[in-house]
XYZ file of C-alpha atoms in Angstrom:
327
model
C 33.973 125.867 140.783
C 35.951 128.939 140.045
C 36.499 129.768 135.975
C 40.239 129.164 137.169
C 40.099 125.636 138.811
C 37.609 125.288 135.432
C 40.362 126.114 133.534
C 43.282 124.030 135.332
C 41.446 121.079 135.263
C 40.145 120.815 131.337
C 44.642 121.801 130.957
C 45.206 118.706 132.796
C 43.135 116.418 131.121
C 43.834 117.756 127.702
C 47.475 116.930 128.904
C 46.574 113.810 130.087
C 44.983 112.466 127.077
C 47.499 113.830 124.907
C 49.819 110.973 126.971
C 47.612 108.743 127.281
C 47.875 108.732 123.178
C 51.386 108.989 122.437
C 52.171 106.120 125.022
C 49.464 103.999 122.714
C 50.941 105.279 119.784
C 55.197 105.016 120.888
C 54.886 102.430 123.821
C 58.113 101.596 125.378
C 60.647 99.479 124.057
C 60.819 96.037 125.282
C 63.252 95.861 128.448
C 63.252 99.391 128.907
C 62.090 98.995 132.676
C 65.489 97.136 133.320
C 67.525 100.126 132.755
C 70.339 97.844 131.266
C 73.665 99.537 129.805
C 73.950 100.001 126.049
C 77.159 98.702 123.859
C 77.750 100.550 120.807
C 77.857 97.957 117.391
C 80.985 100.155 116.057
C 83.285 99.939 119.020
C 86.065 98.140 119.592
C 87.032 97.097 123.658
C 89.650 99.793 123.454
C 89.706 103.029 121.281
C 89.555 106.861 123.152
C 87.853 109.360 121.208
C 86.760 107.762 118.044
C 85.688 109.504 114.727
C 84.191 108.227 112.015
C 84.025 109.329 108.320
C 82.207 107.907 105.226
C 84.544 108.130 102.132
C 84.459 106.611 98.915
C 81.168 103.686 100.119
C 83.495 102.699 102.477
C 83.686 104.269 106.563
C 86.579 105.061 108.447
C 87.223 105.117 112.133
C 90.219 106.471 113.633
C 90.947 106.316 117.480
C 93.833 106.144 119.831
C 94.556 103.951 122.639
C 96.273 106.909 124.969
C 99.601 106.290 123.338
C 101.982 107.429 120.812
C 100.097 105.592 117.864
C 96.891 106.721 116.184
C 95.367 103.713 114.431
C 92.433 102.847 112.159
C 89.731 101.193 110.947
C 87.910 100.294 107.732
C 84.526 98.578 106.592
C 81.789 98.685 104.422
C 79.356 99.188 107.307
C 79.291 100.932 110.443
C 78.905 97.621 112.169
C 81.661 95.995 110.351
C 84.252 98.636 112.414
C 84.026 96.682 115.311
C 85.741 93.608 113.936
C 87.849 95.514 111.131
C 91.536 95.239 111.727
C 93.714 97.882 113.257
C 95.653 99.477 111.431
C 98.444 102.074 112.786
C 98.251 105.099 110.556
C 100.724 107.230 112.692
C 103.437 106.753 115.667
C 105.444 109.516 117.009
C 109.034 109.728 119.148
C 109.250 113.468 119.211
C 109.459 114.392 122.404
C 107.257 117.703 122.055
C 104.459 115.475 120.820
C 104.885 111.712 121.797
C 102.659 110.938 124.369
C 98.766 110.723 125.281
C 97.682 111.137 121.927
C 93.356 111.648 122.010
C 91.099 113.211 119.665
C 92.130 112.130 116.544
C 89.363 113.590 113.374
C 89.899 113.717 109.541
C 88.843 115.796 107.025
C 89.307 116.405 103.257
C 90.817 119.293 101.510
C 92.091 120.019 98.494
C 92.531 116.101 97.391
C 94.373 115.257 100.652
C 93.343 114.319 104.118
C 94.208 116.106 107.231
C 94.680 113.987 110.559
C 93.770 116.687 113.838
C 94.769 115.332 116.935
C 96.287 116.373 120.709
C 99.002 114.785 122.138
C 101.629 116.192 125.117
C 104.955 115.590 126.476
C 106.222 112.031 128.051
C 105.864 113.296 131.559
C 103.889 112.519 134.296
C 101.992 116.565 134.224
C 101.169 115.972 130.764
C 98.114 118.218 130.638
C 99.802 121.964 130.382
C 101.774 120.711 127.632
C 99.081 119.080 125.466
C 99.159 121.284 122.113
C 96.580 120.276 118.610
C 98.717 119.291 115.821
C 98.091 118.148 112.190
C 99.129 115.541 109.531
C 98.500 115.786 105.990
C 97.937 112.472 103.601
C 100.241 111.636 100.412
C 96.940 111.464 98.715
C 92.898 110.667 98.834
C 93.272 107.426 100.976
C 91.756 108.629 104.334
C 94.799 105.292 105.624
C 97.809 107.689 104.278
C 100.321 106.766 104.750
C 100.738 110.695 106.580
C 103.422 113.539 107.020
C 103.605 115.365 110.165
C 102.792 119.496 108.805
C 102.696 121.316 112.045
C 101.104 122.326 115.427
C 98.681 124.605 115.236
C 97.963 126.174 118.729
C 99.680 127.255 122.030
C 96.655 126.710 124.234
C 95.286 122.772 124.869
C 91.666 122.671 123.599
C 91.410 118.488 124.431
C 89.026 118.116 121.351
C 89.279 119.878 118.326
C 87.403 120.786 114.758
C 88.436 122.724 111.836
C 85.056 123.975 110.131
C 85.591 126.598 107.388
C 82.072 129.016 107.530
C 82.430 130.673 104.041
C 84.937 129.026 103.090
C 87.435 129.896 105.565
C 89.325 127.605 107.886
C 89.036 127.907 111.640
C 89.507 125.434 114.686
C 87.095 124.922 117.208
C 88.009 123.474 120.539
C 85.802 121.722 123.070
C 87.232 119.601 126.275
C 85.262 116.109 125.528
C 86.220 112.957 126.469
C 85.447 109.656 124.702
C 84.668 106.323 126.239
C 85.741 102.453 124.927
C 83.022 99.985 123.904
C 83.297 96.252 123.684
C 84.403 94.044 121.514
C 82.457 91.939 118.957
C 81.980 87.916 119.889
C 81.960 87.048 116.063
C 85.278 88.856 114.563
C 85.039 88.812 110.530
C 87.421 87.240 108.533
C 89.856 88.328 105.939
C 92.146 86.924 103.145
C 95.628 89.166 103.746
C 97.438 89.558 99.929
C 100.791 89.660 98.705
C 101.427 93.340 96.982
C 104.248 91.456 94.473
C 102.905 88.354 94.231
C 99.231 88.987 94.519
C 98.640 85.684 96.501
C 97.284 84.623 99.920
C 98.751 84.010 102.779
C 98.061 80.404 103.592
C 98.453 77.668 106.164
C 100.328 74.884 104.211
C 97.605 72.076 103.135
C 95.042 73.630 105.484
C 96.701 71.334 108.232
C 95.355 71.403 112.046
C 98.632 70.746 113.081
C 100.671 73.045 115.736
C 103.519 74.213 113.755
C 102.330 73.973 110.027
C 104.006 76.264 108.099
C 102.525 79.283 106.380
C 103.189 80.103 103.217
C 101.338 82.057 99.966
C 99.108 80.745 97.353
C 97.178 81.534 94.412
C 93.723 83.384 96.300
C 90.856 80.621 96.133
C 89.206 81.607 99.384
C 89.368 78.562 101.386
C 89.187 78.302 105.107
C 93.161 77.512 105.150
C 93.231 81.350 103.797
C 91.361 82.857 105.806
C 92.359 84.654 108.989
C 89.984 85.866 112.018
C 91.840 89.678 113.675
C 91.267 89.363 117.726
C 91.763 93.133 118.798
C 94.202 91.921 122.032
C 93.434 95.653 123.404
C 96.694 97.694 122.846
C 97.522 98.512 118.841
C 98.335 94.807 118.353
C 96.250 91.862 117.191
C 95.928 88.128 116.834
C 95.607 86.325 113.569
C 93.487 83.088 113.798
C 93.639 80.721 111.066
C 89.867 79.874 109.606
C 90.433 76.260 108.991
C 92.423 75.374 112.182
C 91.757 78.410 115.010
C 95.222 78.466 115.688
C 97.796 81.517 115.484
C 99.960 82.751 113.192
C 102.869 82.300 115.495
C 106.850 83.403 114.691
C 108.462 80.115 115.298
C 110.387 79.634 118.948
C 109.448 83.007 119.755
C 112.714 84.099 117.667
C 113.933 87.344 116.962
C 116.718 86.437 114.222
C 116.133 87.503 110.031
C 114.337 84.838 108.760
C 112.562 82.819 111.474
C 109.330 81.397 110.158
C 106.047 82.148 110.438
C 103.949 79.237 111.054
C 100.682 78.134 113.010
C 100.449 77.270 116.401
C 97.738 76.941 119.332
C 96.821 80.378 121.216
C 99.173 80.729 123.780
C 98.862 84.617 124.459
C 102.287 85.254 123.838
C 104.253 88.218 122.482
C 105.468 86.064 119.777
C 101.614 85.933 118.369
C 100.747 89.105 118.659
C 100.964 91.775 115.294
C 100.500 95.244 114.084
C 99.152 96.248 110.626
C 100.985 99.462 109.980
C 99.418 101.698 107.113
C 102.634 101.556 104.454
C 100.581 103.210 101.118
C 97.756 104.225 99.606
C 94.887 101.418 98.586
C 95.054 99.984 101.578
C 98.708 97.962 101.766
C 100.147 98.003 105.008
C 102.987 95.794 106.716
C 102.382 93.280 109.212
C 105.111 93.793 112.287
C 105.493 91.027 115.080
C 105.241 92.363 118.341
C 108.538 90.964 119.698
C 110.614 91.239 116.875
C 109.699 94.180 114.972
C 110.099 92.615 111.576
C 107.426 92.134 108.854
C 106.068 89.200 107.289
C 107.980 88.754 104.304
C 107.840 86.288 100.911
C 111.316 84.550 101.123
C 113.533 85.776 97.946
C 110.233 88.325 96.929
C 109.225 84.967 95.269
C 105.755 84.925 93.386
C 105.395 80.978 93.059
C 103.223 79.065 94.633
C 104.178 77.967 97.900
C 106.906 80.235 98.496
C 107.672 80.441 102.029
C 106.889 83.453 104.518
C 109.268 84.669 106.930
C 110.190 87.456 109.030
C 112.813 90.193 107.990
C 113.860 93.709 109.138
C 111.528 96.369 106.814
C 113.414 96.787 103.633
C 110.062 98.946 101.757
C 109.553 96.090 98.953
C 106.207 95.302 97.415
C 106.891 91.494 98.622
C 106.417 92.975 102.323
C 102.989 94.688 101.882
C 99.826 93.033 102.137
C 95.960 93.902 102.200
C 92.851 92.553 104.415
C 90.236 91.662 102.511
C 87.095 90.637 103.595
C 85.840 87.876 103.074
């Protein structure tokens, strides 16, 4: 044998053992043969482009759902994202920038957050008019509520970054596309509070009954106060009563000042379907019915016990903002 084919062969057994080792070392994960797809934990079923930030031991993940509304999440854990309500932190009508909103990123600066994102014109050639544009937080809560500041390019770079090398701010641009998970089979539930009154929203003597009224009451953290969120896959979502599993439901599908908010069995309706929009900082946002697009609202900005909870066009009080907690 040639000092070559000498040489070849002790490479190829070296390289062999060398495998043979790591394999018994790292073997294959369980399954791995199968070649079955992967859904990410963090996810929700819809959600283009997402980006997450820690912030304050808490983790923030905002996405889009190819609209005019950027919306987002918050948890403790990266897991908990997938079953954290959605909360809109932006909408937009102008019609430079009101359509097919994607990459959505935050970053801090100078105590405020800054909200980069792309969005183009309603029309049906959207791309050549798709322009990165920014919005700037009243404060340190990465939820806003925002400002609109400014566009900040001519060009259409689909995903965007503003890193600052030596302390200098630049944007980086990248065309990257982002893809929707699932959605989690066990959603997590939370207590929604009264800003004013500082009490729960409640179904009336934890009744099972289809149109039970719901009310507030002083926070004890019984099933009757707490509420499941089912993402229903656009930017609104389904409130499911703990104690019952039926919706929070506005009654007779009405659209008048004042119809009540009560419980009723999942019908898939409009008139059960919600959006949390961001309304200040700490978390307090306003809960909008679908069809109506009034708030939940404490009848008379009452803070006694059992005061009854309505809809009613958005007048900014403190007795129309409430928080998710969870529980």
């Amino acid at each position: 044998m040639s000092r070559t084919s000498r040489r070849t062969t002790l490479l190829l057994a070296l390289s062999l053992a060398v495998f043979a080792a790591f394999t018994a070392f790292f073997p294959p994960p369980a399954g791995a043969a199968e070649s079955r797809p992967y859904a990410g934990p963090v996810m929700p079923r819809t959600g283009a482009d997402p980006w997450i930030q820690y912030y304050g031991g808490d983790y923030y993940q905002v996405t889009t759902s190819w609209s005019s509304e950027l919306t987002m999440r918050k948890s403790r854990t990266p897991a908990g994202l997938s079953t954290a309500p959605r909360v809109r932190v932006w909408t937009d009508s102008a019609s430079s920038r009101c359509c097919y909103m994607e990459a959505p990123r935050i970053h801090f600066r100078d105590g405020h957050w800054y909200l980069y994102y792309v969005a183009g014109q309603g029309i049906e050639d959207y791309h050549p008019t798709r322009r990165v544009h920014v919005l700037e937080s009243a404060g340190a809560d990465p939820m806003g509520p925002y400002t609109y500041r400014d566009q900040l390019d001519d060009g259409r770079p689909p995903d965007i970054a503003p890193p600052t090398p030596n302390g200098r701010l630049s944007l980086l641009g990248a065309p990257l596309a982002g893809a929707a998970g699932e959605r989690a089979a066990t959603p997590t539930a939370y207590t929604l509070v009264n800003r004013r009154s500082g009490k729960c929203l409640e179904v009336e003597g934890g009744s099972r009954a289809d149109g039970a009224n719901v009310l507030q009451w002083a926070c004890h953290g019984g099933a009757r106060q707490r509420w499941r969120v089912e993402d229903l896959g656009d930017d609104t979502s389904r409130l499911v009563n703990a104690a019952s599993g039926k919706a929070l439901d506005t009654a007779a599908c009405s659209v008048a000042d004042g119809a009540d908010l009560r419980q009723w069995s999942r019908l898939g309706t409009v008139c059960q379907a919600f959006r949390f929009v961001v309304t200040d900082q700490g978390g307090w946002v306003r809960l909008v019915g679908a069809r109506s697009g009034k708030v939940a609202d404490v009848a008379g900005c009452s803070t006694a016990d059992g005061a009854d909870v309505r809809q009613w066009p958005w007048l900014g009080t403190t007795c129309q903002q409430w928080r998710l907690n969870p529980v």
